[in-house]
XYZ file of C-alpha atoms in Angstrom:
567
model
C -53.723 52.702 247.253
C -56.521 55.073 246.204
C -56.852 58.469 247.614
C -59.659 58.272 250.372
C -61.543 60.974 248.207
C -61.779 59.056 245.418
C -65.209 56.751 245.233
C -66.311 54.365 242.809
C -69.757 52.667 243.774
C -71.725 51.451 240.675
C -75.303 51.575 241.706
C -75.278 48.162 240.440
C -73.673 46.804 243.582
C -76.248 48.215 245.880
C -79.388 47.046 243.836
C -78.044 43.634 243.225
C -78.021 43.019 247.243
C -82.012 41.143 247.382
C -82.156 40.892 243.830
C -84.525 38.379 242.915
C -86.557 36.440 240.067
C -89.320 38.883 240.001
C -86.971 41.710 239.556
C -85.271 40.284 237.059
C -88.433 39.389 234.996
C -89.244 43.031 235.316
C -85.965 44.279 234.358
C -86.128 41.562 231.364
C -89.269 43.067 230.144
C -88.044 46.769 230.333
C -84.593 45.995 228.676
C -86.591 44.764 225.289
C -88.929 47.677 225.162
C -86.106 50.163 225.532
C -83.690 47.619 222.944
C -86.578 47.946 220.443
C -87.143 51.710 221.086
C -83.183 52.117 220.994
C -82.652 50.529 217.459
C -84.572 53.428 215.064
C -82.975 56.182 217.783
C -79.180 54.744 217.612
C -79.361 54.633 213.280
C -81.565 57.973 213.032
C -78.879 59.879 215.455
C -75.488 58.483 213.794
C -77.480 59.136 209.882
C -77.876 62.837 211.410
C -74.420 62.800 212.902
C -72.679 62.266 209.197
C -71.542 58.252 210.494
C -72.783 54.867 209.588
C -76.105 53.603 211.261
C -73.708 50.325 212.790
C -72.002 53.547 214.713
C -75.032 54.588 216.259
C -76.200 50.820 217.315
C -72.947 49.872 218.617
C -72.893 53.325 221.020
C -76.210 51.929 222.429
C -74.850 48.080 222.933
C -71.657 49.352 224.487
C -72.648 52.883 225.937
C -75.559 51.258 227.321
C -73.799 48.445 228.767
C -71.606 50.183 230.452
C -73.497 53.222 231.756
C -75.833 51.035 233.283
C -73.379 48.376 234.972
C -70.891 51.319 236.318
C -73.597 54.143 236.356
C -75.022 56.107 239.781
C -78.503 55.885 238.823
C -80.575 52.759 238.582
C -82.327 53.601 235.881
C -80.759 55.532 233.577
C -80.638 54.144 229.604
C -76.807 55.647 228.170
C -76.272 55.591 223.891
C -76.168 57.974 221.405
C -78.283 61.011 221.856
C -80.117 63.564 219.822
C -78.129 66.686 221.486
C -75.204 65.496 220.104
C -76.294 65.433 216.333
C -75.223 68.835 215.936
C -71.737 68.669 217.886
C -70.858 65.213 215.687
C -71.539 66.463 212.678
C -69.460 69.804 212.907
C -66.253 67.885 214.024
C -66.698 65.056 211.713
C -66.593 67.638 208.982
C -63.878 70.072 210.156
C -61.805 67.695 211.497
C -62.871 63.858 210.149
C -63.999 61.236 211.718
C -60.899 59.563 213.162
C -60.656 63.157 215.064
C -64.076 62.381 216.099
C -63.204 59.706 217.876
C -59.702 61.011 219.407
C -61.686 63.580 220.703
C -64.718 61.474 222.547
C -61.833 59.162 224.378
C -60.656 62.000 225.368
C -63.495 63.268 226.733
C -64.557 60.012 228.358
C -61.083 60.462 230.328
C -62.429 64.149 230.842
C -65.600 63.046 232.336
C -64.167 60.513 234.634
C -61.984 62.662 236.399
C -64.848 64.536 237.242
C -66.559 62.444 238.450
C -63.574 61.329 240.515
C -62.754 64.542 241.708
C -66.467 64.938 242.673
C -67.630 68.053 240.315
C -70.568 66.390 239.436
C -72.555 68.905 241.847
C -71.429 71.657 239.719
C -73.562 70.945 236.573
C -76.260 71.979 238.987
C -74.553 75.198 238.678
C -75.319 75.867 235.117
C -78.337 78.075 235.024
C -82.122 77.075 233.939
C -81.873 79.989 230.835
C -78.935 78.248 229.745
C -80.288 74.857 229.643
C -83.131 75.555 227.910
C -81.443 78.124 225.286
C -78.980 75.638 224.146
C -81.753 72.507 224.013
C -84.198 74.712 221.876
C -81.394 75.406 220.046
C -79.541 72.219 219.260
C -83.812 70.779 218.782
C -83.495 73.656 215.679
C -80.522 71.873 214.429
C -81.706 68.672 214.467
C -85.027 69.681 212.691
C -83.023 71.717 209.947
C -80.715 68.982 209.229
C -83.516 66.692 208.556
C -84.589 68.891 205.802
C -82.672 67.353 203.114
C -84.167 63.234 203.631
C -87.636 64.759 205.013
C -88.145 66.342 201.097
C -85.757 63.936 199.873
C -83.630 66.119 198.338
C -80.844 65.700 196.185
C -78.328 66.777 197.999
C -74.869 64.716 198.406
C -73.768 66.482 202.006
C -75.131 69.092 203.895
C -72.535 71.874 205.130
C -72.062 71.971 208.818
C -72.971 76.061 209.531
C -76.352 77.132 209.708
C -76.816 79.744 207.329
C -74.998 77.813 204.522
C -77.741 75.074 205.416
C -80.644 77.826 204.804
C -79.054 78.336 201.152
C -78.389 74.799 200.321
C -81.770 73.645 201.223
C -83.371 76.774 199.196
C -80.874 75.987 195.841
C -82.000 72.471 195.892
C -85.786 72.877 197.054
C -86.819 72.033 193.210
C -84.801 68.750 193.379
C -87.856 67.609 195.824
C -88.537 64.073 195.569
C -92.514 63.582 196.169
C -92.402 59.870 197.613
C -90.253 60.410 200.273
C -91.455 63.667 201.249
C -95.217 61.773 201.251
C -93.926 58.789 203.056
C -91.902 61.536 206.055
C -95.292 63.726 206.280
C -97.512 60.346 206.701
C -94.802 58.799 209.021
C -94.444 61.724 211.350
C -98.869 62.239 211.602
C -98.662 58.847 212.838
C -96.288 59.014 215.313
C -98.072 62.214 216.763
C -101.475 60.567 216.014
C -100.450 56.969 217.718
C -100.638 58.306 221.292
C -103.727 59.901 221.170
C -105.393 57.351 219.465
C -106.003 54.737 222.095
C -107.841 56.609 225.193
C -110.824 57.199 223.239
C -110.535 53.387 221.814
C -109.786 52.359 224.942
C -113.177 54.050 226.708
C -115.479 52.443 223.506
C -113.849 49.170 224.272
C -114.625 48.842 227.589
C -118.233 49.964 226.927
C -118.854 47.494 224.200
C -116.849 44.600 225.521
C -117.940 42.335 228.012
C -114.763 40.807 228.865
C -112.544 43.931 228.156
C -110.704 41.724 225.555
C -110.158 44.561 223.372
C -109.452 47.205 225.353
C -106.842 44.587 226.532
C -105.592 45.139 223.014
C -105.611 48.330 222.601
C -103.817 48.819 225.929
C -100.998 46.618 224.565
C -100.669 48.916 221.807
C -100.406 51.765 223.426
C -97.772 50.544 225.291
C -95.539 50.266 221.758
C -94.267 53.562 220.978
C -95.313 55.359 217.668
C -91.519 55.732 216.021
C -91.062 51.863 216.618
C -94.637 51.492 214.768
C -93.757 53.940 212.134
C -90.301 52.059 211.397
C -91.924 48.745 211.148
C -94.605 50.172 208.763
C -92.509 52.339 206.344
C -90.101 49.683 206.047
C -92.876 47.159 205.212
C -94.473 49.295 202.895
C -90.932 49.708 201.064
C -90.357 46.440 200.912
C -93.603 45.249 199.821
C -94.273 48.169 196.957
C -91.052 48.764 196.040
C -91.409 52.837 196.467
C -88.785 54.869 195.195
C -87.207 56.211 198.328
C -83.722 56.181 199.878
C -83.239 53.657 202.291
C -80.400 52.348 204.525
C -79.690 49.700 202.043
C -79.333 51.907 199.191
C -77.423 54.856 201.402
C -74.960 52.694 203.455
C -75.292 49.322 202.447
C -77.492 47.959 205.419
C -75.978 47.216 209.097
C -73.570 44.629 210.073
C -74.476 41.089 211.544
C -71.626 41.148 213.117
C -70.325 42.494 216.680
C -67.783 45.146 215.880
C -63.942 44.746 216.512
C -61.359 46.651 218.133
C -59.693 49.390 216.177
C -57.543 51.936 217.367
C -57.300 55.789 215.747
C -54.173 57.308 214.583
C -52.860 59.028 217.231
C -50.453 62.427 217.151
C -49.910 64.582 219.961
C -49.987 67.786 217.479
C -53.583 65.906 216.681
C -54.550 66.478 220.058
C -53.731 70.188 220.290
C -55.898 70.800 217.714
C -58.991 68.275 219.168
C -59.032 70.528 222.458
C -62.250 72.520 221.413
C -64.395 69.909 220.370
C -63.655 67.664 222.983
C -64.439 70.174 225.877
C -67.627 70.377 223.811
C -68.706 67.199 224.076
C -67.340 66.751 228.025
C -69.753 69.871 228.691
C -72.556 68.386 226.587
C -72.021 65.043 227.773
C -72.356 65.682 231.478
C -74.895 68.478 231.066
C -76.671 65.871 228.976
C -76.552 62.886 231.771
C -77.055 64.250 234.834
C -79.980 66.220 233.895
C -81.100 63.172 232.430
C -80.502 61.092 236.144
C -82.331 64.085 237.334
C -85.555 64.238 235.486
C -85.426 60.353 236.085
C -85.378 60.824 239.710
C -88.103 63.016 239.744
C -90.010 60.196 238.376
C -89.104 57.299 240.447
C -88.305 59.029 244.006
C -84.347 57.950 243.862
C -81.613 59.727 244.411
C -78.863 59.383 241.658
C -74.985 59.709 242.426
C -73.813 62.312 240.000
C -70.164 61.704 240.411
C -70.236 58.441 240.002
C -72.561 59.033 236.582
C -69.918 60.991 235.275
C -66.704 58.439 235.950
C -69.711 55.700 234.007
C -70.029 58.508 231.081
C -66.229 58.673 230.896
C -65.544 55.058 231.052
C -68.402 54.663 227.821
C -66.963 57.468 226.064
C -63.342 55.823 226.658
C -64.223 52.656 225.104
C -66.835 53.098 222.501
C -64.610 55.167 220.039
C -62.522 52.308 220.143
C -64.941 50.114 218.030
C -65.871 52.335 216.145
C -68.434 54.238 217.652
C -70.002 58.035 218.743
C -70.013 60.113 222.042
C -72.398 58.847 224.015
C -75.068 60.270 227.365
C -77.632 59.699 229.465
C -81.108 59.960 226.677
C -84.328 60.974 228.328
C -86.516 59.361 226.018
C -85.310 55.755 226.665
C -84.829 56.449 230.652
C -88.427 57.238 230.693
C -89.475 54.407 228.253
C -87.441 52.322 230.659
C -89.196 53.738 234.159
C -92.489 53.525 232.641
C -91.746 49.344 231.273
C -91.097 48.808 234.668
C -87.346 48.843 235.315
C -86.261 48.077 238.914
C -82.246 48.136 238.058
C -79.714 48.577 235.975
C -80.209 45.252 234.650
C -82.787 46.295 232.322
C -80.306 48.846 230.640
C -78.167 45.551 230.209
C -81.087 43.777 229.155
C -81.592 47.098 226.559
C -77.937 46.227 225.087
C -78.177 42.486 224.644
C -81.347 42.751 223.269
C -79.757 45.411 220.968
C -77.248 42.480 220.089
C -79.736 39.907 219.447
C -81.407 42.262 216.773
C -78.187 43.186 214.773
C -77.277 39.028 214.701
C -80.584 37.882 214.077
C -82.434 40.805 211.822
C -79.906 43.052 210.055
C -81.036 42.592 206.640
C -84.699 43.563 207.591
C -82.749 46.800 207.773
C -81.749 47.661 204.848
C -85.412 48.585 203.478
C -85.438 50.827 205.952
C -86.144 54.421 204.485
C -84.501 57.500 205.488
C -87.568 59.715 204.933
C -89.199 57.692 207.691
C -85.668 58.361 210.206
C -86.224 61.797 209.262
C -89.353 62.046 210.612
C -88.428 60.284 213.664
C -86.022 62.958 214.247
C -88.309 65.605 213.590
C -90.608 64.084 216.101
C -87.387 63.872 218.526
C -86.775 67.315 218.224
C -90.070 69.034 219.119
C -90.243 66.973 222.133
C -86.878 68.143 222.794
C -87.135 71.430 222.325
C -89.106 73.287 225.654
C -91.163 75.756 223.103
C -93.536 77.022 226.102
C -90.399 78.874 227.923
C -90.130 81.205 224.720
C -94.039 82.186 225.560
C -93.254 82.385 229.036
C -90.543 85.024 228.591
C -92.453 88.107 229.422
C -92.721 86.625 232.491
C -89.391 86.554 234.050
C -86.862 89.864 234.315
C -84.668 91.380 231.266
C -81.527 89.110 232.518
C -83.518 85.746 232.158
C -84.969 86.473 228.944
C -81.251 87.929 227.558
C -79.564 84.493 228.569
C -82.094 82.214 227.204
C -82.311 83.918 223.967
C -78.658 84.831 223.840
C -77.712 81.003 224.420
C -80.938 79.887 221.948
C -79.148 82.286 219.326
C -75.567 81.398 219.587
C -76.190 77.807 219.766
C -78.034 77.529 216.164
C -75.818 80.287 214.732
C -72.040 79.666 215.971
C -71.643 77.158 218.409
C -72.523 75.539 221.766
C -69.545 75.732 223.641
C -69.720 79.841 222.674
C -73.380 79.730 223.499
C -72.798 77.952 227.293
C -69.661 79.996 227.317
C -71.045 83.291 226.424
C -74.545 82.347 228.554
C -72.712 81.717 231.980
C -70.806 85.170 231.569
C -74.399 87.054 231.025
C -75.584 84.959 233.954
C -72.537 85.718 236.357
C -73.035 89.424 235.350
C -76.910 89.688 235.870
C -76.352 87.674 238.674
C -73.712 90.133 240.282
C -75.419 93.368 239.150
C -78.319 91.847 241.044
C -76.541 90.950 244.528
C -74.814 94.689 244.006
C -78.398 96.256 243.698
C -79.669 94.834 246.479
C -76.657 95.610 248.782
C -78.067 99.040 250.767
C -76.140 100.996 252.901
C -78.574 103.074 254.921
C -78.467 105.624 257.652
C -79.877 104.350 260.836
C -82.625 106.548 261.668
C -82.826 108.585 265.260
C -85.666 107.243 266.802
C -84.958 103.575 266.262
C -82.163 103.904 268.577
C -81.848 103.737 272.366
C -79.848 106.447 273.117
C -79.070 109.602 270.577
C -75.588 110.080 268.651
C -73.243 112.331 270.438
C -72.172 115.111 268.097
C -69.719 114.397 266.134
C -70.935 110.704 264.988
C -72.582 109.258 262.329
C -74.072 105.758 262.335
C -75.100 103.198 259.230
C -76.605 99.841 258.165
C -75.020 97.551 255.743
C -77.470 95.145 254.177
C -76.704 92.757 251.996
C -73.156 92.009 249.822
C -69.597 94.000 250.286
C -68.612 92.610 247.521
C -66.212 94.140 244.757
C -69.071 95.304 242.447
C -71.169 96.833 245.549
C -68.364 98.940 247.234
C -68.944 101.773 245.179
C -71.704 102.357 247.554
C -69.262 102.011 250.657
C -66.679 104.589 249.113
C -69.475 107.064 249.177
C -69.544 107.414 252.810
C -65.955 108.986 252.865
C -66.301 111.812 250.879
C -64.406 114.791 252.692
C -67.722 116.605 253.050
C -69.082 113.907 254.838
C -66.305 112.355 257.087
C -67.344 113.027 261.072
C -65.725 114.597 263.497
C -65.038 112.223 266.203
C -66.680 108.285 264.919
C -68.315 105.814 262.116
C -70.240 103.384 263.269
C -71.469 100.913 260.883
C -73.929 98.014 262.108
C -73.359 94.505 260.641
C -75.419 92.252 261.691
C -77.219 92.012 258.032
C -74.238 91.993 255.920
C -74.208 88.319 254.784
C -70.805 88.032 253.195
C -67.621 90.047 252.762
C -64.871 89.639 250.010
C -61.247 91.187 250.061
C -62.309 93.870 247.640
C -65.126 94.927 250.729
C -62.341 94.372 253.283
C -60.023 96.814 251.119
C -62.873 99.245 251.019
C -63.333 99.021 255.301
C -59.748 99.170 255.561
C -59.279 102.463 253.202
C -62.577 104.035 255.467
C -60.427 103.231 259.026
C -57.448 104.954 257.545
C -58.938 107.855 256.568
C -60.856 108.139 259.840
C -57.735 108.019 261.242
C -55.102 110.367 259.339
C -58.329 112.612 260.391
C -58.682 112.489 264.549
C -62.178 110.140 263.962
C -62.527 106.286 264.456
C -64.127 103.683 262.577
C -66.212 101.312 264.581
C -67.829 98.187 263.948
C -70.738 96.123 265.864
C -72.794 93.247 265.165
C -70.874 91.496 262.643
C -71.968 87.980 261.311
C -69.134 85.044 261.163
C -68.115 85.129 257.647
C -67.400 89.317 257.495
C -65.857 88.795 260.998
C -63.724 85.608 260.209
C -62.308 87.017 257.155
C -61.326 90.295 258.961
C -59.553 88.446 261.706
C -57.709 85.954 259.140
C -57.061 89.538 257.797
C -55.544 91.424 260.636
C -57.904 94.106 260.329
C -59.465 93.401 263.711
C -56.160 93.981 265.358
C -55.438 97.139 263.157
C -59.093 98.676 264.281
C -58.501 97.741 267.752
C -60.847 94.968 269.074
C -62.444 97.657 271.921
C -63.562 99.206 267.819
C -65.972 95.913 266.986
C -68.665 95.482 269.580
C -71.415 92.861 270.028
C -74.306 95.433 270.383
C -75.409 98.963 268.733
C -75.897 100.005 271.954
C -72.217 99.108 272.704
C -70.919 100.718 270.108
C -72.270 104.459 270.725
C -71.289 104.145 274.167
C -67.574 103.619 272.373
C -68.203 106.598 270.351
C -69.568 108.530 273.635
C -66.134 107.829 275.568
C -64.143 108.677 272.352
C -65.906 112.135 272.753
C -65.005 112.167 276.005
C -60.964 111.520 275.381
């Protein structure tokens, strides 16, 4: 019997409850648009990644399939995505591609325990700076690994670390080859070009058309995206002149027609040990990766995804797609929104996206092989600048010193060392800004004469605690027991603004009472909210200060302090 906490609720199960013809004609249409947009995405991202195109391609079938059927959002698109280029090819080449996969099943089991322990809230945790640091970043990567088949360079493998990429690419940049670097520039103006083509074609047409019937046309084109354009094209033109360019066919032999088979990686326990880095990598990227994803997708359609159960989908596609034979997989923006904007009503269409995937791979694999890498390159390229959130670098001067240290911090890290030290090393700047900031804006104040009802008897002294009393704000609570400063006969501090209270605070309270004490005076509290006072009745501190010593009012508490003077 499953714990009561545990949930699993595809989204599937709710949208298939009044599903009908129409929907499914809708779905039908939006699951081939995104198959055909999938198929140059899936080969260009494995290429990048160091693996076979077939890797790529079967991570959409199977990643797809399954993200979509178990998945908490209805219309999110799962496969390989670009963020992962970077974190692929650095553990195929440290630790080889049967590592590779070790590492993404166990990440998949990663990622469903997460989901079933319900921590999917708490990739909302990781900061904005963060986000967008390590996506500009890993958008750098992509574009610099593209170098080498954008130029078409002769260059057998490209070295995983950045600044041995920089020399590589600057020993070889004579090795140029000026047909592929022709056929990447023309490819990638087009698919910038294709877009904003058609309004202006689309405004002529309708004033020179009676019946509209080519702005009808040019609608329909529009519709097509500019990288699926740009492979048809290239690949056509390589075909039909014969250019001189590297291709799939000549690189890796084409793509299977075939549906791939079960295989299982060598397995070691020592292995493992070793796999524990990169496979908290990819976890972290992977749900970072999906549930901002499901996020930006429900933004656009007005749904509400379930994160937790996104995650347990992500781990169960990440389980099972190593197995034959492919790459880690996540939620990819680019398709979800292809898919919302085609029309998709429920996860059907992302199943629609993987059989459609299947068809092509059965019925057209040998169209592939003419496929040129110079044109994938440019794909990429174009990938990556949409990626990449450029406008936040402009926007810097804009926010305070500890936003702009994060983001750049991250954006560094990630294209010099590492993502998982870039996240790792952002969240620590962004826990310490963050609790330098609640420290600063904790104020312990004197409360001022005429704001109070009735004067302070001599011998009293009476403040306001605003804010935090917190371990990195008690400095500023210490202060107020300096032997010049104790009073004679009472303390009274008012409450009723001090949000929260931590043990370190309570310590700090506790130290002030005993002083007070050991010196004839009395500490004495009013007005406290139900967190500070909760924590110091769990504590025992109530009963240690006497609960005639914590009062309900200000005014009730100098009348304490008056009948102390009396005594």
């Amino acid at each position: 019997m499953l714990h009561p906490f545990f949930k699993f609720r595809p989204h599937l199960v709710d949208d298939l409850k009044g599903y009908d013809n129409t929907k499914f004609f809708k779905d039908l249409s939006a699951g081939v648009t995104v198959g055909v947009v999938a198929l140059p995405l899936a080969m260009a991202f494995a290429i990048a990644s160091g693996l076979q195109p077939s890797a790529g391609i079967f991570t959409a079938i199977i990643a797809g399939f399954l993200v979509s059927v178990l998945g908490g959002s209805r219309v999110q698109i799962g496969g390989p995505a670009g963020a992962f280029i970077v974190v692929v090819y650095g553990i195929v080449e440290k630790y080889g591609l049967a590592n590779l996969l070790i590492s993404t099943i166990f990440a998949g089991i990663l990622l469903f325990a997460m989901g079933a322990f319900r921590l999917g809230s708490l990739i909302r945790y990781v900061p904005v700076p963060i986000v967008i640091g390590f996506t500009n970043g890993i958008a750098v990567l992509i574009a610099l690994s593209q170098m080498k088949d954008f130029f078409g360079l002769k260059i057998d493998k490209m070295p995983g670390d950045f600044f041995a990429q920089i020399r590589m690419l600057i020993a070889n940049a004579s090795t140029i080859d000026w047909a592929s670097f022709l056929l990447a520039m023309l490819s990638l103006i087009f698919i910038f070009a294709w877009p904003r083509w058609f309004p202006a074609k689309i405004q002529s047409a309708q004033q020179i058309t009676r019946h509209n019937i080519q702005s009808r046309i040019y609608r329909f084109l529009s519709a097509v995206p500019g990288t699926v354009v740009v492979l048809v094209l290239s690949t056509l033109a390589v075909s039909i002149l014969s250019l001189p360019v590297d291709t799939i066919g000549t690189k890796f032999g084409g793509i299977p027609r075939e549906l791939p088979s079960f295989t299982l990686p060598a397995f070691t326990w020592d292995l493992v040990k070793q796999l524990f880095a990169p496979t908290v990598t990819i976890v972290l990227l992977g749900a970072i990766e999906s549930l901002l994803c499901a996020r930006i997708a429900d933004n656009v359609t007005g749904d509400r995804h379930d994160p937790n159960q996104e995650l347990m989908a992500q781990g169960v596609a990440n389980f099972v797609t190593p197995f034959f034979g492919g790459m880690p997989a996540t939620g990819t923006i680019a398709r979800t929104i292809t898919n919302i904007r085609a029309g998709a009503v429920s996860p059907i269409a992302g199943v629609m996206h993987a059989l459609t995937l299947v068809v092509i791979i059965l019925v057209a694999a040998p169209l592939a092989e003419d496929i040129p890498l110079a044109a994938l390159a440019a794909i990429l390229l174009f990938v990556a600048w949409n990626m990449g959130e450029w406008h936040e670098f402009a926007r810097l001067k804009n926010f305070p010193v500890g936003y702009r240290l994060v983001m750049v911090a991250t954006f560094l890290l990630t294209v010099i060392i590492d993502l998982t030290v870039a996240v790792q090393v952002g969240l620590v700047l962004a826990c310490l800004f963050f609790i330098f900031r609640i420290a600063d804006l904790t104020r312990i104040e004197a409360i001022p004469p005429e704001t109070l009802t009735q004067p302070l008897p001599p011998g009293v002294v009476a403040y306001s605690i605003y804010g935090s009393l917190f371990f990195a704000a008690v400095g500023k609570l210490e202060t107020l027991i300096t032997p010049q400063s104790l009073p004679a006969k009472a303390m009274i501090l008012e409450l009723h603004q001090l949000i929260n209270l931590d043990s370190t605070g309570l310590d700090a309270l506790e130290n002030i009472h005993n002083l007070l004490k050991r010196q004839g005076s009395q500490l004495i509290l009013c007005m406290p909210n139900h967190q500070p006072l909760d924590l110091m009745k769990r504590s025992g501190f109530i009963d240690r200060l006497g609960a005639e010593n914590c009062l309900d009012t200000l005014p009730a508490a100098i009348a304490r302090s008056t009948s102390l003077r009396a005594c």
